[in-house]
Short mmCIF file of C-alpha atoms and ligand atoms in Angstrom, two decimals:
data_model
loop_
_atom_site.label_atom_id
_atom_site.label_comp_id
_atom_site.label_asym_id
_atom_site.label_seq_id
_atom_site.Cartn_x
_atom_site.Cartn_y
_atom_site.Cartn_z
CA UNK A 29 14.01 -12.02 -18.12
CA UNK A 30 16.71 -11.13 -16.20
CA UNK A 31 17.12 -7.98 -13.78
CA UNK A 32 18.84 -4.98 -14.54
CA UNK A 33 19.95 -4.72 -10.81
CA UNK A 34 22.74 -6.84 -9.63
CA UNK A 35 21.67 -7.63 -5.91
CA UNK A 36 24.19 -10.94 -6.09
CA UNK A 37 25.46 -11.86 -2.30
CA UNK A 38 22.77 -9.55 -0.64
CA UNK A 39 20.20 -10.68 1.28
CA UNK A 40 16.74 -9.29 2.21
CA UNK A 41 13.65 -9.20 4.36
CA UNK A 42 10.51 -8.52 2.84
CA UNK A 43 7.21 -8.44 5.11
CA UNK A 44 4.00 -9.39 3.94
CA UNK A 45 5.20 -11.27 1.15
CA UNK A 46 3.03 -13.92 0.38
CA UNK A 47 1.07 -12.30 -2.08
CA UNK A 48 0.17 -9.18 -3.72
CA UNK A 49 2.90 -6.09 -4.01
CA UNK A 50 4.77 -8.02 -1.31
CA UNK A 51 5.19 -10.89 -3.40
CA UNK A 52 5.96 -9.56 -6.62
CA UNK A 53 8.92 -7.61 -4.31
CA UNK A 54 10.58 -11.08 -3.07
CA UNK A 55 10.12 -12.18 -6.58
CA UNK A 56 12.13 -9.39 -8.65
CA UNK A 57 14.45 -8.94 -5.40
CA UNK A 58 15.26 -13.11 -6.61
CA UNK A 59 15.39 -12.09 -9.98
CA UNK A 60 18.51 -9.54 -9.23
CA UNK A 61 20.55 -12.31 -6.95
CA UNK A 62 19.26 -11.66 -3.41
CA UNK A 63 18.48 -14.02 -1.32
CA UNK A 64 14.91 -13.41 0.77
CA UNK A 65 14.00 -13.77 4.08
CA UNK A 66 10.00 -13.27 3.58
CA UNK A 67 7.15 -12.96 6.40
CA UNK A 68 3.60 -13.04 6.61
CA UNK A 69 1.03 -14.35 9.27
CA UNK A 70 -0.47 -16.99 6.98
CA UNK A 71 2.26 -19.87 7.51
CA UNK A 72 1.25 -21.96 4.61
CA UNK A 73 1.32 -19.08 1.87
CA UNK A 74 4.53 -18.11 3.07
CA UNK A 75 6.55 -21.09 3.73
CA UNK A 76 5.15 -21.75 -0.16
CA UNK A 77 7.07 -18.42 -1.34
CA UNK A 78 9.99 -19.09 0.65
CA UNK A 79 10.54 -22.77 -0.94
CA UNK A 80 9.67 -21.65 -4.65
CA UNK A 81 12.40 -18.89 -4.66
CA UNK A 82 15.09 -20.57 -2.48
CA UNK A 83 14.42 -18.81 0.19
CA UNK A 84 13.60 -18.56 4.10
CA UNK A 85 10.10 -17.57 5.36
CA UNK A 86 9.01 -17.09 9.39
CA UNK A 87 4.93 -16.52 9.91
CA UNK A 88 3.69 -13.65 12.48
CA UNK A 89 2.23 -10.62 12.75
CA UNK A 90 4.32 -7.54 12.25
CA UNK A 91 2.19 -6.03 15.06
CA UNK A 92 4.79 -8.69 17.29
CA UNK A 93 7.97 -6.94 18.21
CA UNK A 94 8.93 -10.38 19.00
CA UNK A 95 8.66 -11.11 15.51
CA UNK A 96 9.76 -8.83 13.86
CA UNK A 97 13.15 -9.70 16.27
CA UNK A 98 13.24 -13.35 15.21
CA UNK A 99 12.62 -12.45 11.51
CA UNK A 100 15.84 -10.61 11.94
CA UNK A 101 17.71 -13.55 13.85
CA UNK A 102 16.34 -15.53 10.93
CA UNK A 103 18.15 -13.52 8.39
CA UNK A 104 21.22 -13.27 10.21
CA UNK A 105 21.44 -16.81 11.25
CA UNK A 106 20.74 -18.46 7.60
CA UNK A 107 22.32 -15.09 5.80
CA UNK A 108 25.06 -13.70 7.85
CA UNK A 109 23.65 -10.60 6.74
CA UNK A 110 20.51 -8.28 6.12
CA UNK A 111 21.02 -5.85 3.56
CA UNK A 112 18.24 -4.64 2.54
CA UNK A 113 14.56 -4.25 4.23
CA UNK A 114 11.53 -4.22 2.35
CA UNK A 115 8.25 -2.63 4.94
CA UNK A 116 5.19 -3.56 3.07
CA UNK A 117 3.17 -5.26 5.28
CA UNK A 118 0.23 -3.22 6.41
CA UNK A 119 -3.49 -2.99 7.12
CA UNK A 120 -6.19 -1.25 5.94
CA UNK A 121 -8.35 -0.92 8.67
CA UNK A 122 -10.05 0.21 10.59
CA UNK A 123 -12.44 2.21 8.31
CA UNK A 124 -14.92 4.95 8.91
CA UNK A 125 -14.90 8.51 10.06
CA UNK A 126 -12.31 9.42 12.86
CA UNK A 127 -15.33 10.30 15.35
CA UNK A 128 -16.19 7.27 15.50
CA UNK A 129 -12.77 5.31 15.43
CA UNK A 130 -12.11 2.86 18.53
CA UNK A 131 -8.58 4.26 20.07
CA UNK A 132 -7.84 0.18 19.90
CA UNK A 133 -8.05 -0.34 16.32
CA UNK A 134 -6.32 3.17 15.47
CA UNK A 135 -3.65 1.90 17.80
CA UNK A 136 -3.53 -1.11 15.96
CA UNK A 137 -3.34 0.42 12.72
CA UNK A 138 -0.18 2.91 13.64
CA UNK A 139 1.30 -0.64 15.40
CA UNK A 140 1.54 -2.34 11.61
CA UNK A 141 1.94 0.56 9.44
CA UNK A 142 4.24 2.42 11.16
CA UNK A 143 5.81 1.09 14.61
CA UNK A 144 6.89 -2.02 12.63
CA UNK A 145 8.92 -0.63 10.05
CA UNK A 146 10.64 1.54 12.66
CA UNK A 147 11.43 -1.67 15.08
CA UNK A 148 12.19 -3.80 11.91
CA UNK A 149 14.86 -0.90 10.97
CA UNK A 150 15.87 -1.24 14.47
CA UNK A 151 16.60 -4.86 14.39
CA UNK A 152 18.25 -4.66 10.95
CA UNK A 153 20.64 -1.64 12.36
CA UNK A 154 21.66 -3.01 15.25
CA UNK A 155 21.96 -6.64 13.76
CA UNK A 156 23.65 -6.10 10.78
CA UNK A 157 23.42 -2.48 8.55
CA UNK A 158 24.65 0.02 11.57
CA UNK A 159 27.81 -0.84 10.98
CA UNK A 160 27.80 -2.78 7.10
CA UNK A 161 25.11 -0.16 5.36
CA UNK A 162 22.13 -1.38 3.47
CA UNK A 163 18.86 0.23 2.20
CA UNK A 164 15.35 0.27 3.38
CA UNK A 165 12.04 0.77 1.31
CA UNK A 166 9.08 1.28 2.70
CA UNK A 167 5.75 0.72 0.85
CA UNK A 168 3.37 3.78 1.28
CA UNK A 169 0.88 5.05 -0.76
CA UNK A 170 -0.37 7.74 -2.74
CA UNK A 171 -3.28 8.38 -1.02
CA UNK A 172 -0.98 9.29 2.02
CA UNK A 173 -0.91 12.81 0.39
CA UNK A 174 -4.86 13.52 0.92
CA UNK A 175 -7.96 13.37 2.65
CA UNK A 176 -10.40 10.85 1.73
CA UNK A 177 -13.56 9.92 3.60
CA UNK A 178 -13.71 6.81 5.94
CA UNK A 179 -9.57 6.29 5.63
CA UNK A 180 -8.32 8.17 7.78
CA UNK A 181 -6.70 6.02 10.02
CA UNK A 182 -4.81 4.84 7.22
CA UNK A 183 -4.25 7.75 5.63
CA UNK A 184 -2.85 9.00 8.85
CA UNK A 185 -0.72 6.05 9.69
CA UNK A 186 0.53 6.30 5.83
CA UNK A 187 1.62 9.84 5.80
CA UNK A 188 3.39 8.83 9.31
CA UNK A 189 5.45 6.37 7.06
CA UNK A 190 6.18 8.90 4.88
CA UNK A 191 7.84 11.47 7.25
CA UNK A 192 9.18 8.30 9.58
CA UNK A 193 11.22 7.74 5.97
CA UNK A 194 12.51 11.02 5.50
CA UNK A 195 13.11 10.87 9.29
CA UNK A 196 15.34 7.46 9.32
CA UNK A 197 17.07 8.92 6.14
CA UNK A 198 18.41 11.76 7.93
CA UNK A 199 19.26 9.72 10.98
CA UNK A 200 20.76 6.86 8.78
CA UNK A 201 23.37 8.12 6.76
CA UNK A 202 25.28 7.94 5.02
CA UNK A 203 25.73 3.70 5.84
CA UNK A 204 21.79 3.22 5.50
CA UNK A 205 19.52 4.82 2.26
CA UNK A 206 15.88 4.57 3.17
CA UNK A 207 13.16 5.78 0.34
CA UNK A 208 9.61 4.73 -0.13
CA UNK A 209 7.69 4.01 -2.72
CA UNK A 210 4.19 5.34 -2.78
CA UNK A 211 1.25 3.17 -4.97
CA UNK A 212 -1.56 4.27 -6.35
CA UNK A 213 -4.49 1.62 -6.90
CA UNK A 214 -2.63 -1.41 -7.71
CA UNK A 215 -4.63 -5.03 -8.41
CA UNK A 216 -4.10 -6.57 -4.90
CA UNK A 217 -6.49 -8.20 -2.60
CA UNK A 218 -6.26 -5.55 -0.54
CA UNK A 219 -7.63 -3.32 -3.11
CA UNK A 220 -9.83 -5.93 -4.59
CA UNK A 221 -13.13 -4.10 -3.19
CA UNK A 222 -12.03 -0.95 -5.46
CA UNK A 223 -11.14 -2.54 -8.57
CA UNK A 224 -12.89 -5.82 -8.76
CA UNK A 225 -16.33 -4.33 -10.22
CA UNK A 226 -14.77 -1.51 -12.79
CA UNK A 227 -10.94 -2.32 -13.32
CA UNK A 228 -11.54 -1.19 -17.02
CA UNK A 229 -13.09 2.24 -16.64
CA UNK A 230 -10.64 2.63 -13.58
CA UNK A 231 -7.67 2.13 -15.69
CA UNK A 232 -9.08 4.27 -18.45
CA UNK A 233 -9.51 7.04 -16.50
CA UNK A 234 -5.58 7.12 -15.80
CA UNK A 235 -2.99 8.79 -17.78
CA UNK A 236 -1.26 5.74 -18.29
CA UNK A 237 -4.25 3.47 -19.66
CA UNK A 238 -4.62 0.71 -16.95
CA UNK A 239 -4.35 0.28 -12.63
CA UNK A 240 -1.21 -0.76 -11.09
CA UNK A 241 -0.14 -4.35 -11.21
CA UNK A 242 2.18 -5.73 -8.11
CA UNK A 243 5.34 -5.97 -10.40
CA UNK A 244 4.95 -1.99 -11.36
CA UNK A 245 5.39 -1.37 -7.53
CA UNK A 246 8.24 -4.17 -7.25
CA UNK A 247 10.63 -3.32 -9.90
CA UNK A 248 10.43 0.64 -8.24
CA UNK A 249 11.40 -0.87 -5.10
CA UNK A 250 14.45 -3.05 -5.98
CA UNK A 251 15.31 -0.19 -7.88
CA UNK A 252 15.55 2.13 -4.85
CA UNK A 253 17.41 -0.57 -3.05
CA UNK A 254 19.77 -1.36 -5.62
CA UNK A 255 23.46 0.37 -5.73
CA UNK A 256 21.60 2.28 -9.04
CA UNK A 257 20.02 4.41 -6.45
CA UNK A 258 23.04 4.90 -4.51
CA UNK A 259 22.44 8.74 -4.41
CA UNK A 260 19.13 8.21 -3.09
CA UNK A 261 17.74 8.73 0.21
CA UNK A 262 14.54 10.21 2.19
CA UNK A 263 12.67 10.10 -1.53
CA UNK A 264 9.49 8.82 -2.42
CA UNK A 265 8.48 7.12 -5.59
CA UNK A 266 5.08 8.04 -6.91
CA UNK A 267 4.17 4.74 -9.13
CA UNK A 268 0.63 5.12 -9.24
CA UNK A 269 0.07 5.17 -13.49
CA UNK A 270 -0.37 8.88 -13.46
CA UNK A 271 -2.92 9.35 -10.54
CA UNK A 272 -1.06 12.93 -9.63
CA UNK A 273 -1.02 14.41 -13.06
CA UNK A 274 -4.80 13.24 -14.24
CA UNK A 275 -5.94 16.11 -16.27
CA UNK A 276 -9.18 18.07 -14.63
CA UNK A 277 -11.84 17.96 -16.98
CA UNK A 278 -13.14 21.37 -18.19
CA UNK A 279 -16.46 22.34 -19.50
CA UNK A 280 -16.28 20.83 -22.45
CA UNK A 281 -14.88 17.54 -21.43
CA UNK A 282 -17.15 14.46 -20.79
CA UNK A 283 -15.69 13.25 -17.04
CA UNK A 284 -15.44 9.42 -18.33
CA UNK A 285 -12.15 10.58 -19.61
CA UNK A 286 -11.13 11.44 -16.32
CA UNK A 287 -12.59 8.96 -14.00
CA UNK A 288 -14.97 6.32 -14.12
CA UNK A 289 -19.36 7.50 -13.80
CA UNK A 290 -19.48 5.32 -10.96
CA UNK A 291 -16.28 6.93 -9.18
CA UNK A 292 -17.22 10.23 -9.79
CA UNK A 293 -16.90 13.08 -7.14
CA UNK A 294 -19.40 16.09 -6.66
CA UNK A 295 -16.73 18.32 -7.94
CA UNK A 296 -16.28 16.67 -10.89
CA UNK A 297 -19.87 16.27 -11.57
CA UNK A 298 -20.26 20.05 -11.20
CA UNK A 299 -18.10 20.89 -13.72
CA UNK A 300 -19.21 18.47 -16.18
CA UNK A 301 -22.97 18.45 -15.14
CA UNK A 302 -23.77 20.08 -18.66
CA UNK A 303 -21.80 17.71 -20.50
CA UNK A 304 -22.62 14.21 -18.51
CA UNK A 305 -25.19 12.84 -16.84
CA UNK A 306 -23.96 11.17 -13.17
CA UNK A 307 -24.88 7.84 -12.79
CA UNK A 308 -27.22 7.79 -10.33
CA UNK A 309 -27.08 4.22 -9.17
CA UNK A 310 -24.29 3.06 -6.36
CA UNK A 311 -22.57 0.38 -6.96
CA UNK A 312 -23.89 -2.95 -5.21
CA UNK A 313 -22.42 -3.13 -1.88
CA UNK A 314 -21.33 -6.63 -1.09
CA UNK A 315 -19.43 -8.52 1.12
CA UNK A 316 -16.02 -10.12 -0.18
CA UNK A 317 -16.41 -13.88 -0.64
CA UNK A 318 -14.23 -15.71 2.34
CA UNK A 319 -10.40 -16.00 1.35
CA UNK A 320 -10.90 -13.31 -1.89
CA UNK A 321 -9.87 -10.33 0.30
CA UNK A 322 -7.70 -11.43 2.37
CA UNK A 323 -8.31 -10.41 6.30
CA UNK A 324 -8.19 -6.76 5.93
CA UNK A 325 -10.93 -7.10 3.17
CA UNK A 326 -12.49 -9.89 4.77
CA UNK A 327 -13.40 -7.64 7.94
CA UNK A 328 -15.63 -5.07 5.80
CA UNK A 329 -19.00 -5.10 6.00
CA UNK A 330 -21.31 -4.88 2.92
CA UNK A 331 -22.00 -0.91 4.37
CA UNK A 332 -18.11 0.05 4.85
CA UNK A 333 -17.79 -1.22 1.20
CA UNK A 334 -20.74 1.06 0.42
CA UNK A 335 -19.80 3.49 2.48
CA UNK A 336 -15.81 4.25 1.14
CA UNK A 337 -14.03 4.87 -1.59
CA UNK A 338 -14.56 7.88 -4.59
CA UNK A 339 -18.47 7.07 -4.98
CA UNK A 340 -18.89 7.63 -1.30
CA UNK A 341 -18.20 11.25 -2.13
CA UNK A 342 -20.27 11.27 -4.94
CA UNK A 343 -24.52 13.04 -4.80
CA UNK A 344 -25.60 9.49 -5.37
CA UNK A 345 -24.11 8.22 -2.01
CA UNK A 346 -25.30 11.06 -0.22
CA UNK A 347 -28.76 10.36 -1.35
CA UNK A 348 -28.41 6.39 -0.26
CA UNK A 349 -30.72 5.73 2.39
CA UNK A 350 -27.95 3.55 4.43
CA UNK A 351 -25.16 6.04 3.61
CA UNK A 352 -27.13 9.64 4.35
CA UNK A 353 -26.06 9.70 7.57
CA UNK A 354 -22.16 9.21 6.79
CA UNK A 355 -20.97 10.54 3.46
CA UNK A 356 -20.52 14.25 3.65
CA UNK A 357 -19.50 16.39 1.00
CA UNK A 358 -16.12 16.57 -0.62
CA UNK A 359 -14.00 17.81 1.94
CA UNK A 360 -11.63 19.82 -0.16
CA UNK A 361 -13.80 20.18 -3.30
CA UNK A 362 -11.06 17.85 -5.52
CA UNK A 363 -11.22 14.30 -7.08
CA UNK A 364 -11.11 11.77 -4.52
CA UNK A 365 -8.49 9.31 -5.23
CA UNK A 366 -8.89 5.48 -4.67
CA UNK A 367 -8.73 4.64 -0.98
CA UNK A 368 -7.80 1.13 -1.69
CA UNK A 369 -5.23 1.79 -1.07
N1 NAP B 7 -3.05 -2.47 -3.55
C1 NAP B 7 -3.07 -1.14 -3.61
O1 NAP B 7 -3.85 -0.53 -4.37
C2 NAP B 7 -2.13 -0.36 -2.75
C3 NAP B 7 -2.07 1.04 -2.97
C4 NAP B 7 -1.22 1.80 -2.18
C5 NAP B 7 -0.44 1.19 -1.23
N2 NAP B 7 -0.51 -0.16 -1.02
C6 NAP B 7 0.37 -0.74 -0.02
O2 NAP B 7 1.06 -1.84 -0.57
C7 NAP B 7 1.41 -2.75 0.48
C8 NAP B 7 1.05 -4.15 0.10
O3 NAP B 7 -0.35 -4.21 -0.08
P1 NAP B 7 -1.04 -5.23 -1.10
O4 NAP B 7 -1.99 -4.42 -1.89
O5 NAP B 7 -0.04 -6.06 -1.77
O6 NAP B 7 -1.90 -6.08 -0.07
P2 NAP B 7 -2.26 -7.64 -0.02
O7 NAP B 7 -2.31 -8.23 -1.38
O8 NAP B 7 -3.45 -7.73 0.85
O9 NAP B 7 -1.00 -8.28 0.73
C9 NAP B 7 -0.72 -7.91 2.05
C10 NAP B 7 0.41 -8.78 2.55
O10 NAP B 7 0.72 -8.37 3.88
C11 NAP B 7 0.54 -9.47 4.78
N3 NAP B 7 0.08 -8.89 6.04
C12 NAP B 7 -1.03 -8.18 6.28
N4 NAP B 7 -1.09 -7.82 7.56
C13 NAP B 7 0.03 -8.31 8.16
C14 NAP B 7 0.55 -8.27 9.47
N5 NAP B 7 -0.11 -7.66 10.47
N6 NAP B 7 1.72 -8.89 9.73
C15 NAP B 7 2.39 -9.52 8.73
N7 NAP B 7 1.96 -9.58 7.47
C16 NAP B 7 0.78 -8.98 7.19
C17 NAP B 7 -0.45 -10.38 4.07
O11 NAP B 7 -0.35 -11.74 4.45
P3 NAP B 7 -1.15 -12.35 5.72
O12 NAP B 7 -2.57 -11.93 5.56
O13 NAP B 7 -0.93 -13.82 5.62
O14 NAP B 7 -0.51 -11.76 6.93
C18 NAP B 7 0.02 -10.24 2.64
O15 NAP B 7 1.17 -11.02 2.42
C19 NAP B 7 0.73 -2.20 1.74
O16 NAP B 7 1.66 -1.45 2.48
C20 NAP B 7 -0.34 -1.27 1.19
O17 NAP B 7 -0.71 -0.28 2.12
C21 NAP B 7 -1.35 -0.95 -1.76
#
């Protein structure tokens, strides 16, 4: 199928895009006549992308300023131009609760998910869009918009995204748009610790029937960067399958229709206790088989696995003799959304 969005003659850099949302991006970004510069640190996987869609691909870490300046050389040199920037590259970690966090790995975490996508708009100004225009997406997420436990560095460094947009949009104009897009629990690697054991009852439990695959998030972002956005700029696109508008489940409503027994939060047990009966068993906490989850993943222990996402706010966590000590209660008395994310 062919895309809607004429990007013919443009050209693009998309970072971490050798697999996952990423991917799917450099993919449909091909499909509209752009030309991709991609990046990831895995040198292999990328250089693979690059050849199959025509394109060029440089390996590193977006946590490199001196990458992130030769990814925009790249561009320029086999391009002559960078219109459009795609920031999706980002990390996960460090998990657990913000008492505990090493200043390092915090540091670490605001280096990829945020300080990159401002030096990488840097580069792309200075090189290119300051004076020809362009647009910039960056890839945030929905969870940026509330507290869940044991992701807060992420959540932090998310929501920092989120007003860095709206920040650069302002700044920007009118020659430069820059948006975001914000996903909710999409069927990544990254998220593979979330979804792998209940993608069914996960996806039932949202308005629109199923999780988020990588192409939902893609075709939103080539959308935003295309000239069918043009009078777009400091917005964020919720494409998370209807996580926002789930309904709340009321006395008479068994929770399985609003999220799966096995993700469910004290608050929504409570108001369904007369209806349902919580499951009382935690999921088996396991360690991601080598290569499945990718490095973020790969770093989790079986106990941070236990220990996060919407069952580690649930009675049955807080009862777990590993997790007593570290799952509180629901912080704000709602739904915890998927942290995957
Ligand atoms: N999946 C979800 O449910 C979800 C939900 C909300 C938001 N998001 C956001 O969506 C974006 C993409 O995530 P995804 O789910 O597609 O993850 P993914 O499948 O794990 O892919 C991550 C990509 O980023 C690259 N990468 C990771 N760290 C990097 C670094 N320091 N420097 C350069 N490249 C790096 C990875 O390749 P290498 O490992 O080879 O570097 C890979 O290409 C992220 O911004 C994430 O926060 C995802």
């Amino acid at each position: 199928m062919t895309s809607p969005y004429g990007l013919r003659g443009r050209a693009a850099i998309v970072t971490g895009a050798s697999r996952g949302i990423g991917l799917a991006v450099a993919e449909e970004l091909c499909r509209a006549g752009a030309r991709v510069c991609v990046t990831a640190r895995d040198a292999d996987a990328v250089g693979r992308v690059a050849e199959r869609l025509g394109g060029v691909a440089l390996a590193g870490s977006v946590a490199d300023p001196a990458h992130l300046r030769a990814v925009t050389e790249l561009a320029l040199r086999e391009f002559g131009r960078i219109d459009l920037v795609v920031n999706n590259a980002a990390t996960n970690q460090p998990y657990g609760p913000l008492m505990d966090v090493d200043p390092d790995r915090w540091r670490a975490a605001f280096t990829v998910n945020v300080e990159a996508a401002l030096r990488l708009a840097q580069y792309a100004w200075h090189g290119w869009m300051g004076e020809h225009g362009g647009a910039i997406v960056n890839v945030c997420t929905e969870g940026a918009d509330h507290v869940g436990p044991h992701v807060g560095a992420y959540g932090t460094s998310k929501a920092a995204l989120l007003h860095l947009t709206r920040q650069l949009a302002g700044e920007l104009a009118p020659g430069v748009r820059v948006n975001s897009v914000s996903p909710g629990l999409v069927r990544t690697e990254m998220a593979r610790f979330v979804w792998e054991d209940s993608e069914d009852e996960l996806g039932a439990g949202l308005p629109l029937g199923r999780i988020g695959r990588p192409e939902d998030v893609a075709r939103a972002v080539v959308w935003l960067a295309s000239d069918a956005a043009e009078w777009i700029t400091g917005a964020d696109l919720l494409v998370d399958g209807g996580t926002r508008v789930r309904p709340r489940a009321g006395p008479a409503t068994p929770c399985t229709t609003v999220c799966a027994p096995a993700h469910r939060t004290a608050a929504a047990e409570t108001r369904v206790g007369a209806v349902s009966t919580p499951s009382q068993a935690p999921p088996s906490p396991r360690r991601p088989s080598p290569g499945s989850g990718g490095p973020e993943a790969s770093e989790m222990t079986a106990e941070a696995f236990a220990g996060n996402g919407p069952w580690a706010a649930s009675p049955a966590a807080r009862d777990h003799p590993r997790l007593r000590a570290r799952a509180g209660p629901p912080l704000d008395g709602r739904d915890y959304h998927l942290p995957g994310a």
